[in-house]
PDB file of C-alpha atoms and ligand atoms in Angstrom:
ATOM      1  CA  UNK A 756      -3.824  13.726  26.387  1.00 59.00           C
ATOM      2  CA  UNK A 757      -7.195  14.294  24.797  1.00 73.00           C
ATOM      3  CA  UNK A 758      -8.690  11.962  22.225  1.00 91.00           C
ATOM      4  CA  UNK A 759      -8.116  14.574  19.568  1.00 96.00           C
ATOM      5  CA  UNK A 760      -4.403  14.678  20.336  1.00 95.00           C
ATOM      6  CA  UNK A 761      -4.214  10.897  20.215  1.00 95.00           C
ATOM      7  CA  UNK A 762      -5.929  10.853  16.805  1.00 96.00           C
ATOM      8  CA  UNK A 763      -3.604  13.565  15.403  1.00 97.00           C
ATOM      9  CA  UNK A 764      -0.600  11.695  16.752  1.00 97.00           C
ATOM     10  CA  UNK A 765      -1.668   8.484  15.029  1.00 97.00           C
ATOM     11  CA  UNK A 766      -2.659  10.045  11.807  1.00 98.00           C
ATOM     12  CA  UNK A 767       0.641  12.076  11.615  1.00 97.00           C
ATOM     13  CA  UNK A 768       2.826   9.116  12.743  1.00 98.00           C
ATOM     14  CA  UNK A 769       1.523   6.981   9.858  1.00 98.00           C
ATOM     15  CA  UNK A 770       3.862   6.949   6.889  1.00 98.00           C
ATOM     16  CA  UNK A 771       4.791   4.391   4.244  1.00 98.00           C
ATOM     17  CA  UNK A 772       7.268   1.983   5.669  1.00 98.00           C
ATOM     18  CA  UNK A 773       9.809   0.679   3.184  1.00 98.00           C
ATOM     19  CA  UNK A 774      11.939  -1.559   5.479  1.00 98.00           C
ATOM     20  CA  UNK A 775      10.736  -4.011   7.968  1.00 98.00           C
ATOM     21  CA  UNK A 776      12.288  -6.236  10.691  1.00 98.00           C
ATOM     22  CA  UNK A 777      11.744 -10.024  10.068  1.00 98.00           C
ATOM     23  CA  UNK A 778       9.898 -10.347  13.360  1.00 98.00           C
ATOM     24  CA  UNK A 779       6.579 -12.124  12.893  1.00 98.00           C
ATOM     25  CA  UNK A 780       3.420 -10.209  14.186  1.00 98.00           C
ATOM     26  CA  UNK A 781       1.358 -12.422  16.515  1.00 98.00           C
ATOM     27  CA  UNK A 782      -1.865 -13.694  15.063  1.00 98.00           C
ATOM     28  CA  UNK A 783      -3.939 -12.088  17.697  1.00 98.00           C
ATOM     29  CA  UNK A 784      -2.436  -8.604  16.877  1.00 98.00           C
ATOM     30  CA  UNK A 785      -3.190  -9.103  13.140  1.00 99.00           C
ATOM     31  CA  UNK A 786      -6.742 -10.016  14.073  1.00 98.00           C
ATOM     32  CA  UNK A 787      -7.123  -6.812  16.093  1.00 98.00           C
ATOM     33  CA  UNK A 788      -5.989  -4.770  13.144  1.00 99.00           C
ATOM     34  CA  UNK A 789      -8.391  -6.587  10.901  1.00 99.00           C
ATOM     35  CA  UNK A 790     -11.281  -6.001  13.337  1.00 98.00           C
ATOM     36  CA  UNK A 791     -10.442  -2.233  13.390  1.00 98.00           C
ATOM     37  CA  UNK A 792     -10.305  -2.060   9.568  1.00 99.00           C
ATOM     38  CA  UNK A 793     -13.646  -3.765   9.327  1.00 98.00           C
ATOM     39  CA  UNK A 794     -15.126  -0.511  10.896  1.00 98.00           C
ATOM     40  CA  UNK A 795     -14.376   1.437   7.609  1.00 98.00           C
ATOM     41  CA  UNK A 796     -17.365   3.015   5.958  1.00 98.00           C
ATOM     42  CA  UNK A 797     -18.544   1.849   2.534  1.00 98.00           C
ATOM     43  CA  UNK A 798     -21.306   2.771   0.031  1.00 98.00           C
ATOM     44  CA  UNK A 799     -24.592   1.409   1.482  1.00 98.00           C
ATOM     45  CA  UNK A 800     -22.582  -0.616   3.927  1.00 98.00           C
ATOM     46  CA  UNK A 801     -21.693  -3.173   1.257  1.00 98.00           C
ATOM     47  CA  UNK A 802     -18.260  -3.766   2.920  1.00 98.00           C
ATOM     48  CA  UNK A 803     -17.043  -4.957  -0.449  1.00 98.00           C
ATOM     49  CA  UNK A 804     -13.437  -5.736   0.544  1.00 98.00           C
ATOM     50  CA  UNK A 805     -12.156  -9.327   0.172  1.00 98.00           C
ATOM     51  CA  UNK A 806      -8.868  -9.573   2.101  1.00 99.00           C
ATOM     52  CA  UNK A 807      -6.179 -12.239   1.919  1.00 99.00           C
ATOM     53  CA  UNK A 808      -3.509 -12.155   4.633  1.00 99.00           C
ATOM     54  CA  UNK A 809      -0.393 -14.021   3.604  1.00 98.00           C
ATOM     55  CA  UNK A 810       2.549 -14.983   5.924  1.00 98.00           C
ATOM     56  CA  UNK A 811       5.255 -17.608   6.294  1.00 98.00           C
ATOM     57  CA  UNK A 812       5.995 -20.003   3.439  1.00 98.00           C
ATOM     58  CA  UNK A 813       3.080 -18.735   1.351  1.00 98.00           C
ATOM     59  CA  UNK A 814       4.461 -15.247   1.582  1.00 98.00           C
ATOM     60  CA  UNK A 815       7.860 -16.398   0.423  1.00 98.00           C
ATOM     61  CA  UNK A 816       6.267 -18.406  -2.489  1.00 98.00           C
ATOM     62  CA  UNK A 817       4.306 -15.376  -3.627  1.00 98.00           C
ATOM     63  CA  UNK A 818       7.387 -13.136  -3.570  1.00 98.00           C
ATOM     64  CA  UNK A 819       9.267 -15.751  -5.676  1.00 98.00           C
ATOM     65  CA  UNK A 820       6.369 -16.120  -8.099  1.00 98.00           C
ATOM     66  CA  UNK A 821       5.870 -12.400  -8.709  1.00 98.00           C
ATOM     67  CA  UNK A 822       9.664 -11.877  -9.079  1.00 98.00           C
ATOM     68  CA  UNK A 823       9.602 -14.603 -11.754  1.00 98.00           C
ATOM     69  CA  UNK A 824       6.518 -13.078 -13.442  1.00 98.00           C
ATOM     70  CA  UNK A 825       8.333  -9.787 -13.536  1.00 97.00           C
ATOM     71  CA  UNK A 826      11.379 -11.281 -15.101  1.00 97.00           C
ATOM     72  CA  UNK A 827       9.180 -12.991 -17.693  1.00 98.00           C
ATOM     73  CA  UNK A 828       7.380  -9.681 -18.389  1.00 98.00           C
ATOM     74  CA  UNK A 829       4.112 -11.175 -17.176  1.00 98.00           C
ATOM     75  CA  UNK A 830       2.462  -7.990 -16.031  1.00 98.00           C
ATOM     76  CA  UNK A 831      -1.355  -8.498 -15.545  1.00 98.00           C
ATOM     77  CA  UNK A 832      -2.974  -5.552 -13.677  1.00 98.00           C
ATOM     78  CA  UNK A 833      -6.756  -5.716 -13.190  1.00 98.00           C
ATOM     79  CA  UNK A 834      -6.751  -1.915 -13.158  1.00 97.00           C
ATOM     80  CA  UNK A 835      -4.395   0.126 -15.290  1.00 96.00           C
ATOM     81  CA  UNK A 836      -2.048   2.640 -13.628  1.00 96.00           C
ATOM     82  CA  UNK A 837       0.530   4.900 -15.208  1.00 94.00           C
ATOM     83  CA  UNK A 838       2.230   7.786 -13.389  1.00 91.00           C
ATOM     84  CA  UNK A 839       2.551   9.470 -16.805  1.00 93.00           C
ATOM     85  CA  UNK A 840      -1.132  10.194 -16.574  1.00 95.00           C
ATOM     86  CA  UNK A 841      -0.533  12.729 -13.777  1.00 96.00           C
ATOM     87  CA  UNK A 842       0.033  16.287 -14.902  1.00 95.00           C
ATOM     88  CA  UNK A 843       0.773  19.660 -13.294  1.00 96.00           C
ATOM     89  CA  UNK A 844       0.864  19.631  -9.532  1.00 96.00           C
ATOM     90  CA  UNK A 845       0.104  15.945  -9.323  1.00 96.00           C
ATOM     91  CA  UNK A 846       3.096  15.157 -11.539  1.00 96.00           C
ATOM     92  CA  UNK A 847       5.363  17.419  -9.476  1.00 96.00           C
ATOM     93  CA  UNK A 848       4.280  15.700  -6.256  1.00 97.00           C
ATOM     94  CA  UNK A 849       4.890  12.180  -7.652  1.00 96.00           C
ATOM     95  CA  UNK A 850       8.258  13.240  -8.903  1.00 94.00           C
ATOM     96  CA  UNK A 851       9.097  14.820  -5.481  1.00 95.00           C
ATOM     97  CA  UNK A 852       8.144  11.584  -3.784  1.00 95.00           C
ATOM     98  CA  UNK A 853      10.428   9.484  -6.000  1.00 94.00           C
ATOM     99  CA  UNK A 854      13.319  11.977  -5.510  1.00 94.00           C
ATOM    100  CA  UNK A 855      12.931  12.065  -1.743  1.00 95.00           C
ATOM    101  CA  UNK A 856      12.952   8.216  -1.537  1.00 95.00           C
ATOM    102  CA  UNK A 857      15.879   7.594  -3.865  1.00 95.00           C
ATOM    103  CA  UNK A 858      17.897  10.339  -2.101  1.00 95.00           C
ATOM    104  CA  UNK A 859      17.082   8.691   1.296  1.00 95.00           C
ATOM    105  CA  UNK A 860      18.358   5.344   0.188  1.00 95.00           C
ATOM    106  CA  UNK A 861      21.362   6.770  -1.716  1.00 95.00           C
ATOM    107  CA  UNK A 862      20.250   5.807  -5.263  1.00 94.00           C
ATOM    108  CA  UNK A 863      21.278   8.220  -7.958  1.00 92.00           C
ATOM    109  CA  UNK A 864      18.305   9.385 -10.125  1.00 82.00           C
ATOM    110  CA  UNK A 865      20.137   8.614 -13.369  1.00 87.00           C
ATOM    111  CA  UNK A 866      21.267   5.120 -12.174  1.00 91.00           C
ATOM    112  CA  UNK A 867      18.618   3.071 -13.916  1.00 90.00           C
ATOM    113  CA  UNK A 868      19.879  -0.336 -12.720  1.00 93.00           C
ATOM    114  CA  UNK A 869      19.984   0.818  -9.078  1.00 93.00           C
ATOM    115  CA  UNK A 870      16.525   2.351  -9.332  1.00 92.00           C
ATOM    116  CA  UNK A 871      15.196  -0.928 -10.802  1.00 91.00           C
ATOM    117  CA  UNK A 872      16.724  -2.921  -7.938  1.00 92.00           C
ATOM    118  CA  UNK A 873      15.180  -0.522  -5.438  1.00 92.00           C
ATOM    119  CA  UNK A 874      11.788  -0.761  -7.166  1.00 93.00           C
ATOM    120  CA  UNK A 875      12.072  -4.595  -7.041  1.00 95.00           C
ATOM    121  CA  UNK A 876      11.968  -4.376  -3.269  1.00 97.00           C
ATOM    122  CA  UNK A 877       8.234  -3.946  -3.677  1.00 98.00           C
ATOM    123  CA  UNK A 878       8.114  -7.558  -4.817  1.00 98.00           C
ATOM    124  CA  UNK A 879       9.876  -8.840  -1.705  1.00 98.00           C
ATOM    125  CA  UNK A 880       7.541  -6.734   0.311  1.00 98.00           C
ATOM    126  CA  UNK A 881      10.410  -4.545   1.618  1.00 98.00           C
ATOM    127  CA  UNK A 882      11.239  -7.489   3.991  1.00 98.00           C
ATOM    128  CA  UNK A 883       7.739  -7.421   5.614  1.00 98.00           C
ATOM    129  CA  UNK A 884       6.718 -10.785   7.031  1.00 98.00           C
ATOM    130  CA  UNK A 885       3.019 -10.283   6.164  1.00 99.00           C
ATOM    131  CA  UNK A 886       0.977  -8.908   3.286  1.00 99.00           C
ATOM    132  CA  UNK A 887      -2.643  -8.057   3.072  1.00 99.00           C
ATOM    133  CA  UNK A 888      -4.031  -8.335  -0.447  1.00 99.00           C
ATOM    134  CA  UNK A 889      -7.119  -6.251  -1.202  1.00 98.00           C
ATOM    135  CA  UNK A 890      -9.523  -7.736  -3.705  1.00 98.00           C
ATOM    136  CA  UNK A 891     -12.930  -6.569  -4.776  1.00 98.00           C
ATOM    137  CA  UNK A 892     -15.900  -8.415  -6.424  1.00 97.00           C
ATOM    138  CA  UNK A 893     -16.852  -7.638 -10.025  1.00 94.00           C
ATOM    139  CA  UNK A 894     -19.541  -4.836  -9.529  1.00 94.00           C
ATOM    140  CA  UNK A 895     -20.069  -3.372 -13.019  1.00 95.00           C
ATOM    141  CA  UNK A 896     -20.495   0.306 -13.080  1.00 97.00           C
ATOM    142  CA  UNK A 897     -20.096   0.538  -9.271  1.00 97.00           C
ATOM    143  CA  UNK A 898     -16.395  -0.186  -9.753  1.00 97.00           C
ATOM    144  CA  UNK A 899     -14.972   3.257  -8.900  1.00 98.00           C
ATOM    145  CA  UNK A 900     -17.144   3.527  -5.840  1.00 98.00           C
ATOM    146  CA  UNK A 901     -16.139   0.140  -4.531  1.00 98.00           C
ATOM    147  CA  UNK A 902     -12.505   1.009  -5.215  1.00 98.00           C
ATOM    148  CA  UNK A 903     -13.151   4.073  -3.021  1.00 98.00           C
ATOM    149  CA  UNK A 904     -14.521   1.739  -0.247  1.00 98.00           C
ATOM    150  CA  UNK A 905     -11.370  -0.305  -0.494  1.00 98.00           C
ATOM    151  CA  UNK A 906      -9.333   2.929   0.010  1.00 98.00           C
ATOM    152  CA  UNK A 907     -11.341   3.609   3.183  1.00 98.00           C
ATOM    153  CA  UNK A 908     -10.598   0.062   4.332  1.00 99.00           C
ATOM    154  CA  UNK A 909      -6.832   0.459   3.476  1.00 99.00           C
ATOM    155  CA  UNK A 910      -6.395   3.705   5.399  1.00 98.00           C
ATOM    156  CA  UNK A 911      -8.260   2.278   8.439  1.00 98.00           C
ATOM    157  CA  UNK A 912      -6.005  -0.742   8.315  1.00 99.00           C
ATOM    158  CA  UNK A 913      -2.919   1.370   8.058  1.00 99.00           C
ATOM    159  CA  UNK A 914      -3.901   3.677  10.936  1.00 98.00           C
ATOM    160  CA  UNK A 915      -4.600   0.659  13.104  1.00 98.00           C
ATOM    161  CA  UNK A 916      -1.146  -0.712  12.265  1.00 98.00           C
ATOM    162  CA  UNK A 917       0.338   2.613  13.455  1.00 98.00           C
ATOM    163  CA  UNK A 918      -1.689   2.645  16.538  1.00 98.00           C
ATOM    164  CA  UNK A 919      -0.440  -0.877  17.344  1.00 98.00           C
ATOM    165  CA  UNK A 920       3.263   0.044  16.921  1.00 98.00           C
ATOM    166  CA  UNK A 921       3.339  -1.646  13.528  1.00 98.00           C
ATOM    167  CA  UNK A 922       3.834  -0.191  10.087  1.00 98.00           C
ATOM    168  CA  UNK A 923       2.721  -0.757   6.534  1.00 98.00           C
ATOM    169  CA  UNK A 924       2.842   0.334   2.914  1.00 98.00           C
ATOM    170  CA  UNK A 925       0.021   0.229   0.340  1.00 98.00           C
ATOM    171  CA  UNK A 926       1.410  -1.131  -2.958  1.00 98.00           C
ATOM    172  CA  UNK A 927      -0.298  -0.742  -6.319  1.00 98.00           C
ATOM    173  CA  UNK A 928       2.745  -2.464  -7.663  1.00 98.00           C
ATOM    174  CA  UNK A 929       1.601  -5.820  -6.179  1.00 98.00           C
ATOM    175  CA  UNK A 930      -1.506  -5.555  -8.274  1.00 98.00           C
ATOM    176  CA  UNK A 931       0.579  -5.646 -11.419  1.00 98.00           C
ATOM    177  CA  UNK A 932       0.916  -9.385 -10.849  1.00 98.00           C
ATOM    178  CA  UNK A 933      -2.755 -10.063 -10.100  1.00 98.00           C
ATOM    179  CA  UNK A 934      -2.989 -13.244 -12.217  1.00 98.00           C
ATOM    180  CA  UNK A 935       0.124 -14.758 -10.652  1.00 98.00           C
ATOM    181  CA  UNK A 936      -1.088 -14.014  -7.145  1.00 98.00           C
ATOM    182  CA  UNK A 937      -4.560 -15.403  -7.866  1.00 98.00           C
ATOM    183  CA  UNK A 938      -2.976 -18.626  -9.214  1.00 98.00           C
ATOM    184  CA  UNK A 939      -0.650 -18.989  -6.169  1.00 98.00           C
ATOM    185  CA  UNK A 940      -3.538 -18.586  -3.637  1.00 98.00           C
ATOM    186  CA  UNK A 941      -6.289 -20.255  -5.644  1.00 98.00           C
ATOM    187  CA  UNK A 942      -8.432 -17.062  -5.844  1.00 98.00           C
ATOM    188  CA  UNK A 943     -11.215 -17.013  -8.380  1.00 98.00           C
ATOM    189  CA  UNK A 944     -10.676 -14.563 -11.332  1.00 97.00           C
ATOM    190  CA  UNK A 945     -13.956 -12.860 -10.528  1.00 97.00           C
ATOM    191  CA  UNK A 946     -12.082 -11.154  -7.654  1.00 98.00           C
ATOM    192  CA  UNK A 947     -10.099  -8.185  -8.824  1.00 98.00           C
ATOM    193  CA  UNK A 948      -6.966  -7.033  -6.993  1.00 98.00           C
ATOM    194  CA  UNK A 949      -6.738  -3.292  -6.218  1.00 98.00           C
ATOM    195  CA  UNK A 950      -3.598  -3.164  -4.207  1.00 98.00           C
ATOM    196  CA  UNK A 951      -1.608  -4.950  -1.392  1.00 98.00           C
ATOM    197  CA  UNK A 952      -0.321  -3.738   1.978  1.00 99.00           C
ATOM    198  CA  UNK A 953       2.924  -5.102   3.256  1.00 99.00           C
ATOM    199  CA  UNK A 954       3.127  -4.867   6.972  1.00 99.00           C
ATOM    200  CA  UNK A 955       5.087  -5.738  10.144  1.00 99.00           C
ATOM    201  CA  UNK A 956       7.513  -3.949  12.518  1.00 98.00           C
ATOM    202  CA  UNK A 957       9.302  -1.041  10.878  1.00 98.00           C
ATOM    203  CA  UNK A 958      13.061  -1.235  10.837  1.00 98.00           C
ATOM    204  CA  UNK A 959      13.966   1.897  12.814  1.00 97.00           C
ATOM    205  CA  UNK A 960      17.556   1.953  11.513  1.00 97.00           C
ATOM    206  CA  UNK A 961      16.831   1.740   7.778  1.00 97.00           C
ATOM    207  CA  UNK A 962      17.531   4.811   5.586  1.00 96.00           C
ATOM    208  CA  UNK A 963      14.307   3.982   3.658  1.00 96.00           C
ATOM    209  CA  UNK A 964      12.299   4.903   6.721  1.00 97.00           C
ATOM    210  CA  UNK A 965      14.306   8.008   7.540  1.00 95.00           C
ATOM    211  CA  UNK A 966      12.418  10.572   5.506  1.00 93.00           C
ATOM    212  CA  UNK A 967       8.831  11.955   5.652  1.00 95.00           C
ATOM    213  CA  UNK A 968       7.209  13.233   2.569  1.00 96.00           C
ATOM    214  CA  UNK A 969       5.670  16.650   2.710  1.00 93.00           C
ATOM    215  CA  UNK A 970       1.875  17.199   2.523  1.00 97.00           C
ATOM    216  CA  UNK A 971       0.559  20.296   0.744  1.00 97.00           C
ATOM    217  CA  UNK A 972      -1.228  23.027   2.600  1.00 98.00           C
ATOM    218  CA  UNK A 973      -5.026  22.710   2.665  1.00 98.00           C
ATOM    219  CA  UNK A 974      -5.274  25.792   0.370  1.00 97.00           C
ATOM    220  CA  UNK A 975      -3.937  23.675  -2.484  1.00 96.00           C
ATOM    221  CA  UNK A 976      -6.666  21.061  -2.076  1.00 97.00           C
ATOM    222  CA  UNK A 977      -9.622  22.788  -0.514  1.00 98.00           C
ATOM    223  CA  UNK A 978     -11.992  25.596  -1.736  1.00 98.00           C
ATOM    224  CA  UNK A 979     -14.298  27.044   0.870  1.00 98.00           C
ATOM    225  CA  UNK A 980     -17.740  28.306  -0.193  1.00 98.00           C
ATOM    226  CA  UNK A 981     -20.141  30.221   1.974  1.00 97.00           C
TER     227      UNK A 981
HETATM  228  C1  LIG B 816      -3.123   3.013  -3.112  1.00 83.70           C
HETATM  229  C2  LIG B 816      -1.647   3.290  -2.881  1.00 83.70           C
HETATM  230  C3  LIG B 816      -0.732   2.507  -3.643  1.00 83.70           C
HETATM  231  C4  LIG B 816       0.638   2.723  -3.430  1.00 83.70           C
HETATM  232  N1  LIG B 816       1.485   1.969  -4.063  1.00 83.70           N
HETATM  233  C5  LIG B 816       2.830   2.081  -3.843  1.00 83.70           C
HETATM  234  C6  LIG B 816       3.776   1.124  -4.422  1.00 83.70           C
HETATM  235  O1  LIG B 816       3.415   0.259  -5.173  1.00 83.70           O
HETATM  236  N2  LIG B 816       5.042   1.223  -4.103  1.00 83.70           N
HETATM  237  C7  LIG B 816       5.490   2.216  -3.201  1.00 83.70           C
HETATM  238  O2  LIG B 816       6.771   2.281  -2.906  1.00 83.70           O
HETATM  239  N3  LIG B 816       4.671   3.082  -2.599  1.00 83.70           N
HETATM  240  C8  LIG B 816       3.297   3.000  -2.953  1.00 83.70           C
HETATM  241  N4  LIG B 816       2.394   3.860  -2.321  1.00 83.70           N
HETATM  242  C9  LIG B 816       2.875   4.724  -1.197  1.00 83.70           C
HETATM  243  C10 LIG B 816       2.883   6.213  -1.643  1.00 83.70           C
HETATM  244  O3  LIG B 816       4.148   6.513  -2.367  1.00 83.70           O
HETATM  245  C11 LIG B 816       2.853   6.997  -0.326  1.00 83.70           C
HETATM  246  O4  LIG B 816       1.630   6.797   0.263  1.00 83.70           O
HETATM  247  C12 LIG B 816       3.010   8.546  -0.709  1.00 83.70           C
HETATM  248  O5  LIG B 816       4.213   8.805  -1.104  1.00 83.70           O
HETATM  249  C13 LIG B 816       2.756   9.389   0.575  1.00 83.70           C
HETATM  250  O6  LIG B 816       3.674   8.999   1.590  1.00 83.70           O
HETATM  251  P1  LIG B 816       3.173   8.494   2.989  1.00 83.70           P
HETATM  252  O7  LIG B 816       2.427   7.195   2.775  1.00 83.70           O
HETATM  253  O8  LIG B 816       4.435   8.243   3.791  1.00 83.70           O
HETATM  254  O9  LIG B 816       2.319   9.594   3.610  1.00 83.70           O
HETATM  255  C14 LIG B 816       1.097   3.734  -2.532  1.00 83.70           C
HETATM  256  C15 LIG B 816       0.124   4.483  -1.823  1.00 83.70           C
HETATM  257  C16 LIG B 816      -1.247   4.262  -1.989  1.00 83.70           C
HETATM  258  C17 LIG B 816      -2.275   5.083  -1.216  1.00 83.70           C
END
């Protein structure tokens, strides 16, 4: 197998995992993934990611706290996000993703209660034993660029998980409870939460992991100039 083939295999094998085994990932393995992710590029090499890895009793406490925050309507995102802001092809793709997921897990589109229950699985990390929470410092007008750097970090982290036989899912939804999470972990409010990544060993038998979402052809995303 050439290195190219190896890269292509890892990049195509990565997908968002929405059901995990409870098996704890050894510390040494988590550290290997973190060292890989640290190789992500960033604007001027600022490496502006501030990562909190949460496992065990703290993980359970955070899940409990954000579920309670959700019940109380305490939604405190550092950065706004509304799928309704997507239009045209982007809107169609987000709708197709929701449809594919709910079909895979057998939830009817019109069943609001079932959909809410399924969405709440985000807050128990889809059963993952570990979460990585991605924070960034306050950087004024560099915010969008630093958020891009965190995206680079996140994808490197996710690819490393895949290469190590693990899986993960990036979750903007965890950032909706930024205040609660900061309070639980004693994180200074000057650090803003962009998203979290739940990770662990994928449950191979779960319907939630049985589908793969289609990627559009490069012609839809790329314009060639010469
Ligand atoms: C930054 C980011 C945040 C995301 N947030 C969520 C989330 O909160 N909940 C969720 O179920 N999926 C979330 N996703 C997963 C996307 O739905 C998923 O990446 C997309 O459908 C493509 O599927 P794939 O990851 O399997 O290729 C997020 C993805 C990214 C990149």
